[in-house]
């Protein structure tokens, strides 16, 4: 899908957030900007740890921050990383599906900004 002007603005918030990432090992900073149902934007960054399994992705950090602030309904998430393509990982996709199975996802694909849905990226979500 072609990104809207609102998608582009959200993406710029994700790009700005990436500057705060803690990435001493990979040097790959990722920022995420999550648009809640009421129009609030919550950002997150990836935070690495020397015990790499304890690293947390920008997307999940944005979602967890939003939930901790009382938001549980989300419209869209934008993801920025300095790479031609920045898809959310499988763990992030599943966490997104917990709160917003129809979430709009804005991220670079082959060097161009793209918008898609979580259903396209995670067609068989794990659910109870």
mmCIF file of N, CA, C and O in Angstrom, residues 21-88:
data_model
loop_
_atom_site.group_PDB
_atom_site.id
_atom_site.type_symbol
_atom_site.label_atom_id
_atom_site.label_comp_id
_atom_site.label_asym_id
_atom_site.label_seq_id
_atom_site.Cartn_x
_atom_site.Cartn_y
_atom_site.Cartn_z
ATOM 1 N N UNK A 21 18.390 4.752 20.705
ATOM 2 C CA UNK A 21 18.595 3.312 20.867
ATOM 3 C C UNK A 21 19.911 3.024 21.590
ATOM 4 O O UNK A 21 20.877 3.781 21.480
ATOM 5 N N UNK A 22 19.930 1.915 22.326
ATOM 6 C CA UNK A 22 21.149 1.449 23.012
ATOM 7 C C UNK A 22 21.634 0.224 22.238
ATOM 8 O O UNK A 22 21.111 -0.885 22.419
ATOM 9 N N UNK A 23 22.607 0.441 21.336
ATOM 10 C CA UNK A 23 23.030 -0.625 20.423
ATOM 11 C C UNK A 23 24.562 -0.753 20.363
ATOM 12 O O UNK A 23 25.158 -0.684 19.294
ATOM 13 N N UNK A 24 25.209 -0.996 21.514
ATOM 14 C CA UNK A 24 26.668 -1.057 21.513
ATOM 15 C C UNK A 24 27.241 -2.281 20.800
ATOM 16 O O UNK A 24 28.438 -2.293 20.482
ATOM 17 N N UNK A 25 26.443 -3.289 20.516
ATOM 18 C CA UNK A 25 26.951 -4.521 19.930
ATOM 19 C C UNK A 25 26.667 -4.592 18.431
ATOM 20 O O UNK A 25 27.583 -4.820 17.643
ATOM 21 N N UNK A 26 25.457 -4.376 18.011
ATOM 22 C CA UNK A 26 25.126 -4.456 16.587
ATOM 23 C C UNK A 26 25.341 -3.137 15.854
ATOM 24 O O UNK A 26 25.493 -3.116 14.646
ATOM 25 N N UNK A 27 25.258 -2.030 16.594
ATOM 26 C CA UNK A 27 25.298 -0.689 16.001
ATOM 27 C C UNK A 27 24.147 -0.478 15.017
ATOM 28 O O UNK A 27 24.229 0.349 14.126
ATOM 29 N N UNK A 28 23.067 -1.216 15.192
ATOM 30 C CA UNK A 28 21.887 -1.103 14.325
ATOM 31 C C UNK A 28 20.730 -0.538 15.148
ATOM 32 O O UNK A 28 20.000 -1.268 15.815
ATOM 33 N N UNK A 29 20.595 0.767 15.107
ATOM 34 C CA UNK A 29 19.551 1.450 15.878
ATOM 35 C C UNK A 29 18.206 1.348 15.177
ATOM 36 O O UNK A 29 18.105 1.584 13.975
ATOM 37 N N UNK A 30 17.192 0.996 15.951
ATOM 38 C CA UNK A 30 15.821 0.915 15.431
ATOM 39 C C UNK A 30 14.934 1.778 16.319
ATOM 40 O O UNK A 30 15.053 1.754 17.545
ATOM 41 N N UNK A 31 14.049 2.521 15.680
ATOM 42 C CA UNK A 31 13.051 3.305 16.388
ATOM 43 C C UNK A 31 11.670 2.891 15.933
ATOM 44 O O UNK A 31 11.483 2.489 14.776
ATOM 45 N N UNK A 32 10.715 2.960 16.817
ATOM 46 C CA UNK A 32 9.324 2.646 16.487
ATOM 47 C C UNK A 32 8.443 3.753 17.039
ATOM 48 O O UNK A 32 8.722 4.319 18.098
ATOM 49 N N UNK A 33 7.395 4.063 16.306
ATOM 50 C CA UNK A 33 6.398 5.036 16.756
ATOM 51 C C UNK A 33 5.037 4.379 16.602
ATOM 52 O O UNK A 33 4.650 3.966 15.504
ATOM 53 N N UNK A 34 4.333 4.262 17.711
ATOM 54 C CA UNK A 34 3.056 3.562 17.786
ATOM 55 C C UNK A 34 1.934 4.575 17.936
ATOM 56 O O UNK A 34 1.956 5.413 18.843
ATOM 57 N N UNK A 35 0.958 4.500 17.053
ATOM 58 C CA UNK A 35 -0.202 5.387 17.101
ATOM 59 C C UNK A 35 -1.340 4.670 17.809
ATOM 60 O O UNK A 35 -1.810 3.633 17.352
ATOM 61 N N UNK A 36 -1.764 5.216 18.950
ATOM 62 C CA UNK A 36 -2.845 4.597 19.710
ATOM 63 C C UNK A 36 -4.194 5.021 19.138
ATOM 64 O O UNK A 36 -4.292 5.942 18.320
ATOM 65 N N UNK A 37 -5.232 4.353 19.587
ATOM 66 C CA UNK A 37 -6.581 4.623 19.098
ATOM 67 C C UNK A 37 -7.009 6.075 19.338
ATOM 68 O O UNK A 37 -7.725 6.659 18.533
ATOM 69 N N UNK A 38 -6.528 6.674 20.440
ATOM 70 C CA UNK A 38 -6.933 8.053 20.741
ATOM 71 C C UNK A 38 -6.001 9.099 20.130
ATOM 72 O O UNK A 38 -6.113 10.287 20.417
ATOM 73 N N UNK A 39 -5.047 8.668 19.292
ATOM 74 C CA UNK A 39 -4.163 9.606 18.603
ATOM 75 C C UNK A 39 -2.849 9.888 19.297
ATOM 76 O O UNK A 39 -2.021 10.631 18.785
ATOM 77 N N UNK A 40 -2.618 9.280 20.450
ATOM 78 C CA UNK A 40 -1.349 9.433 21.147
ATOM 79 C C UNK A 40 -0.267 8.659 20.393
ATOM 80 O O UNK A 40 -0.524 7.562 19.895
ATOM 81 N N UNK A 41 0.924 9.221 20.309
ATOM 82 C CA UNK A 41 2.060 8.524 19.710
ATOM 83 C C UNK A 41 3.030 8.152 20.821
ATOM 84 O O UNK A 41 3.447 9.007 21.608
ATOM 85 N N UNK A 42 3.371 6.874 20.881
ATOM 86 C CA UNK A 42 4.308 6.349 21.875
ATOM 87 C C UNK A 42 5.492 5.786 21.110
ATOM 88 O O UNK A 42 5.311 5.006 20.172
ATOM 89 N N UNK A 43 6.704 6.180 21.501
ATOM 90 C CA UNK A 43 7.881 5.684 20.794
ATOM 91 C C UNK A 43 8.614 4.639 21.611
ATOM 92 O O UNK A 43 8.450 4.540 22.824
ATOM 93 N N UNK A 44 9.437 3.884 20.908
ATOM 94 C CA UNK A 44 10.285 2.885 21.540
ATOM 95 C C UNK A 44 11.543 2.713 20.717
ATOM 96 O O UNK A 44 11.577 3.067 19.532
ATOM 97 N N UNK A 45 12.587 2.199 21.338
ATOM 98 C CA UNK A 45 13.850 1.923 20.663
ATOM 99 C C UNK A 45 14.328 0.531 21.061
ATOM 100 O O UNK A 45 13.911 -0.009 22.080
ATOM 101 N N UNK A 46 15.233 -0.018 20.246
ATOM 102 C CA UNK A 46 15.812 -1.287 20.649
ATOM 103 C C UNK A 46 16.866 -1.043 21.720
ATOM 104 O O UNK A 46 17.577 -0.039 21.707
ATOM 105 N N UNK A 47 16.910 -1.956 22.675
ATOM 106 C CA UNK A 47 17.850 -1.876 23.789
ATOM 107 C C UNK A 47 18.576 -3.216 23.850
ATOM 108 O O UNK A 47 17.974 -4.244 24.170
ATOM 109 N N UNK A 48 19.871 -3.182 23.501
ATOM 110 C CA UNK A 48 20.670 -4.400 23.486
ATOM 111 C C UNK A 48 21.257 -4.674 24.868
ATOM 112 O O UNK A 48 21.393 -3.775 25.695
ATOM 113 N N UNK A 49 21.629 -5.939 25.065
ATOM 114 C CA UNK A 49 22.258 -6.377 26.295
ATOM 115 C C UNK A 49 23.387 -7.319 25.918
ATOM 116 O O UNK A 49 23.272 -8.039 24.920
ATOM 117 N N UNK A 50 24.457 -7.344 26.692
ATOM 118 C CA UNK A 50 25.577 -8.230 26.401
ATOM 119 C C UNK A 50 25.112 -9.688 26.338
ATOM 120 O O UNK A 50 25.655 -10.488 25.584
ATOM 121 N N UNK A 51 24.102 -10.049 27.111
ATOM 122 C CA UNK A 51 23.457 -11.354 26.992
ATOM 123 C C UNK A 51 22.366 -11.177 25.940
ATOM 124 O O UNK A 51 21.240 -10.779 26.250
ATOM 125 N N UNK A 52 22.708 -11.415 24.682
ATOM 126 C CA UNK A 52 21.898 -10.967 23.553
ATOM 127 C C UNK A 52 20.424 -11.382 23.624
ATOM 128 O O UNK A 52 19.555 -10.669 23.148
ATOM 129 N N UNK A 53 20.128 -12.501 24.232
ATOM 130 C CA UNK A 53 18.739 -12.935 24.365
ATOM 131 C C UNK A 53 17.888 -11.995 25.198
ATOM 132 O O UNK A 53 16.663 -12.034 25.145
ATOM 133 N N UNK A 54 18.527 -11.135 25.967
ATOM 134 C CA UNK A 54 17.811 -10.168 26.802
ATOM 135 C C UNK A 54 17.562 -8.847 26.074
ATOM 136 O O UNK A 54 16.976 -7.932 26.638
ATOM 137 N N UNK A 55 18.008 -8.755 24.844
ATOM 138 C CA UNK A 55 17.776 -7.559 24.029
ATOM 139 C C UNK A 55 16.283 -7.430 23.757
ATOM 140 O O UNK A 55 15.570 -8.421 23.609
ATOM 141 N N UNK A 56 15.810 -6.195 23.700
ATOM 142 C CA UNK A 56 14.391 -5.957 23.446
ATOM 143 C C UNK A 56 14.239 -5.030 22.244
ATOM 144 O O UNK A 56 14.916 -4.005 22.141
ATOM 145 N N UNK A 57 13.341 -5.397 21.362
ATOM 146 C CA UNK A 57 13.121 -4.662 20.108
ATOM 147 C C UNK A 57 12.353 -3.359 20.329
ATOM 148 O O UNK A 57 11.577 -3.226 21.278
ATOM 149 N N UNK A 58 12.545 -2.435 19.419
ATOM 150 C CA UNK A 58 11.880 -1.131 19.481
ATOM 151 C C UNK A 58 10.360 -1.269 19.460
ATOM 152 O O UNK A 58 9.650 -0.574 20.194
ATOM 153 N N UNK A 59 9.856 -2.157 18.628
ATOM 154 C CA UNK A 59 8.409 -2.314 18.496
ATOM 155 C C UNK A 59 7.774 -2.774 19.801
ATOM 156 O O UNK A 59 6.777 -2.223 20.259
ATOM 157 N N UNK A 60 8.374 -3.793 20.420
ATOM 158 C CA UNK A 60 7.833 -4.289 21.684
ATOM 159 C C UNK A 60 7.985 -3.251 22.779
ATOM 160 O O UNK A 60 7.087 -3.091 23.611
ATOM 161 N N UNK A 61 9.092 -2.528 22.792
ATOM 162 C CA UNK A 61 9.266 -1.492 23.809
ATOM 163 C C UNK A 61 8.210 -0.407 23.671
ATOM 164 O O UNK A 61 7.688 0.086 24.670
ATOM 165 N N UNK A 62 7.862 -0.036 22.445
ATOM 166 C CA UNK A 62 6.800 0.964 22.241
ATOM 167 C C UNK A 62 5.457 0.418 22.732
ATOM 168 O O UNK A 62 4.706 1.119 23.429
ATOM 169 N N UNK A 63 5.156 -0.821 22.404
ATOM 170 C CA UNK A 63 3.881 -1.423 22.820
ATOM 171 C C UNK A 63 3.819 -1.545 24.337
ATOM 172 O O UNK A 63 2.816 -1.177 24.960
ATOM 173 N N UNK A 64 4.880 -2.024 24.957
ATOM 174 C CA UNK A 64 4.872 -2.200 26.404
ATOM 175 C C UNK A 64 4.767 -0.856 27.125
ATOM 176 O O UNK A 64 4.083 -0.740 28.148
ATOM 177 N N UNK A 65 5.424 0.163 26.597
ATOM 178 C CA UNK A 65 5.317 1.501 27.183
ATOM 179 C C UNK A 65 3.891 2.015 27.067
ATOM 180 O O UNK A 65 3.337 2.592 28.016
ATOM 181 N N UNK A 66 3.278 1.802 25.900
ATOM 182 C CA UNK A 66 1.895 2.248 25.690
ATOM 183 C C UNK A 66 0.953 1.539 26.659
ATOM 184 O O UNK A 66 0.100 2.176 27.290
ATOM 185 N N UNK A 67 1.098 0.243 26.795
ATOM 186 C CA UNK A 67 0.232 -0.517 27.701
ATOM 187 C C UNK A 67 0.426 -0.032 29.134
ATOM 188 O O UNK A 67 -0.545 0.176 29.873
ATOM 189 N N UNK A 68 1.672 0.201 29.526
ATOM 190 C CA UNK A 68 1.948 0.699 30.860
ATOM 191 C C UNK A 68 1.386 2.091 31.112
ATOM 192 O O UNK A 68 1.176 2.492 32.257
ATOM 193 N N UNK A 69 1.113 2.807 30.036
ATOM 194 C CA UNK A 69 0.522 4.150 30.134
ATOM 195 C C UNK A 69 -0.991 4.139 29.980
ATOM 196 O O UNK A 69 -1.617 5.189 29.899
ATOM 197 N N UNK A 70 -1.570 2.940 29.898
ATOM 198 C CA UNK A 70 -3.028 2.829 29.843
ATOM 199 C C UNK A 70 -3.625 2.663 28.458
ATOM 200 O O UNK A 70 -4.846 2.674 28.312
ATOM 201 N N UNK A 71 -2.801 2.484 27.433
ATOM 202 C CA UNK A 71 -3.304 2.292 26.067
ATOM 203 C C UNK A 71 -3.252 0.815 25.701
ATOM 204 O O UNK A 71 -2.246 0.163 25.944
ATOM 205 N N UNK A 72 -4.329 0.315 25.112
ATOM 206 C CA UNK A 72 -4.319 -1.072 24.662
ATOM 207 C C UNK A 72 -4.938 -1.249 23.286
ATOM 208 O O UNK A 72 -5.106 -2.374 22.824
ATOM 209 N N UNK A 73 -5.250 -0.148 22.618
ATOM 210 C CA UNK A 73 -5.799 -0.216 21.259
ATOM 211 C C UNK A 73 -4.924 0.647 20.363
ATOM 212 O O UNK A 73 -4.705 1.817 20.644
ATOM 213 N N UNK A 74 -4.453 0.028 19.268
ATOM 214 C CA UNK A 74 -3.483 0.688 18.416
ATOM 215 C C UNK A 74 -3.943 0.710 16.962
ATOM 216 O O UNK A 74 -4.542 -0.253 16.477
ATOM 217 N N UNK A 75 -3.626 1.808 16.277
ATOM 218 C CA UNK A 75 -3.981 1.964 14.863
ATOM 219 C C UNK A 75 -2.847 1.589 13.925
ATOM 220 O O UNK A 75 -3.067 0.949 12.900
ATOM 221 N N UNK A 76 -1.623 2.048 14.259
ATOM 222 C CA UNK A 76 -0.497 1.870 13.344
ATOM 223 C C UNK A 76 0.810 1.906 14.110
ATOM 224 O O UNK A 76 0.887 2.463 15.214
ATOM 225 N N UNK A 77 1.833 1.325 13.498
ATOM 226 C CA UNK A 77 3.187 1.417 14.028
ATOM 227 C C UNK A 77 4.131 1.662 12.860
ATOM 228 O O UNK A 77 3.984 1.055 11.795
ATOM 229 N N UNK A 78 5.059 2.582 13.052
ATOM 230 C CA UNK A 78 6.103 2.850 12.065
ATOM 231 C C UNK A 78 7.429 2.385 12.637
ATOM 232 O O UNK A 78 7.683 2.536 13.837
ATOM 233 N N UNK A 79 8.258 1.810 11.783
ATOM 234 C CA UNK A 79 9.538 1.248 12.205
ATOM 235 C C UNK A 79 10.638 1.823 11.322
ATOM 236 O O UNK A 79 10.532 1.792 10.091
ATOM 237 N N UNK A 80 11.691 2.334 11.956
ATOM 238 C CA UNK A 80 12.831 2.869 11.201
ATOM 239 C C UNK A 80 14.123 2.214 11.656
ATOM 240 O O UNK A 80 14.372 2.048 12.848
ATOM 241 N N UNK A 81 14.924 1.846 10.691
ATOM 242 C CA UNK A 81 16.285 1.397 10.912
ATOM 243 C C UNK A 81 17.070 1.791 9.676
ATOM 244 O O UNK A 81 16.495 1.952 8.598
ATOM 245 N N UNK A 82 18.352 1.962 9.804
ATOM 246 C CA UNK A 82 19.171 2.402 8.679
ATOM 247 C C UNK A 82 19.493 1.220 7.768
ATOM 248 O O UNK A 82 20.599 0.705 7.758
ATOM 249 N N UNK A 83 18.484 0.787 7.038
ATOM 250 C CA UNK A 83 18.597 -0.364 6.144
ATOM 251 C C UNK A 83 17.512 -0.246 5.071
ATOM 252 O O UNK A 83 16.463 0.357 5.330
ATOM 253 N N UNK A 84 17.723 -0.818 3.892
ATOM 254 C CA UNK A 84 16.694 -0.739 2.850
ATOM 255 C C UNK A 84 15.366 -1.388 3.243
ATOM 256 O O UNK A 84 14.312 -0.981 2.781
ATOM 257 N N UNK A 85 15.426 -2.413 4.101
ATOM 258 C CA UNK A 85 14.205 -3.084 4.557
ATOM 259 C C UNK A 85 14.294 -3.314 6.061
ATOM 260 O O UNK A 85 15.338 -3.749 6.559
ATOM 261 N N UNK A 86 13.208 -3.011 6.762
ATOM 262 C CA UNK A 86 13.175 -3.185 8.218
ATOM 263 C C UNK A 86 11.848 -3.839 8.611
ATOM 264 O O UNK A 86 10.919 -3.169 9.044
ATOM 265 N N UNK A 87 11.754 -5.165 8.463
ATOM 266 C CA UNK A 87 10.532 -5.842 8.891
ATOM 267 C C UNK A 87 10.556 -6.112 10.391
ATOM 268 O O UNK A 87 11.621 -6.306 10.970
ATOM 269 N N UNK A 88 9.399 -6.128 11.029
ATOM 270 C CA UNK A 88 9.366 -6.516 12.442
ATOM 271 C C UNK A 88 9.662 -8.012 12.573
ATOM 272 O O UNK A 88 9.274 -8.807 11.718
#
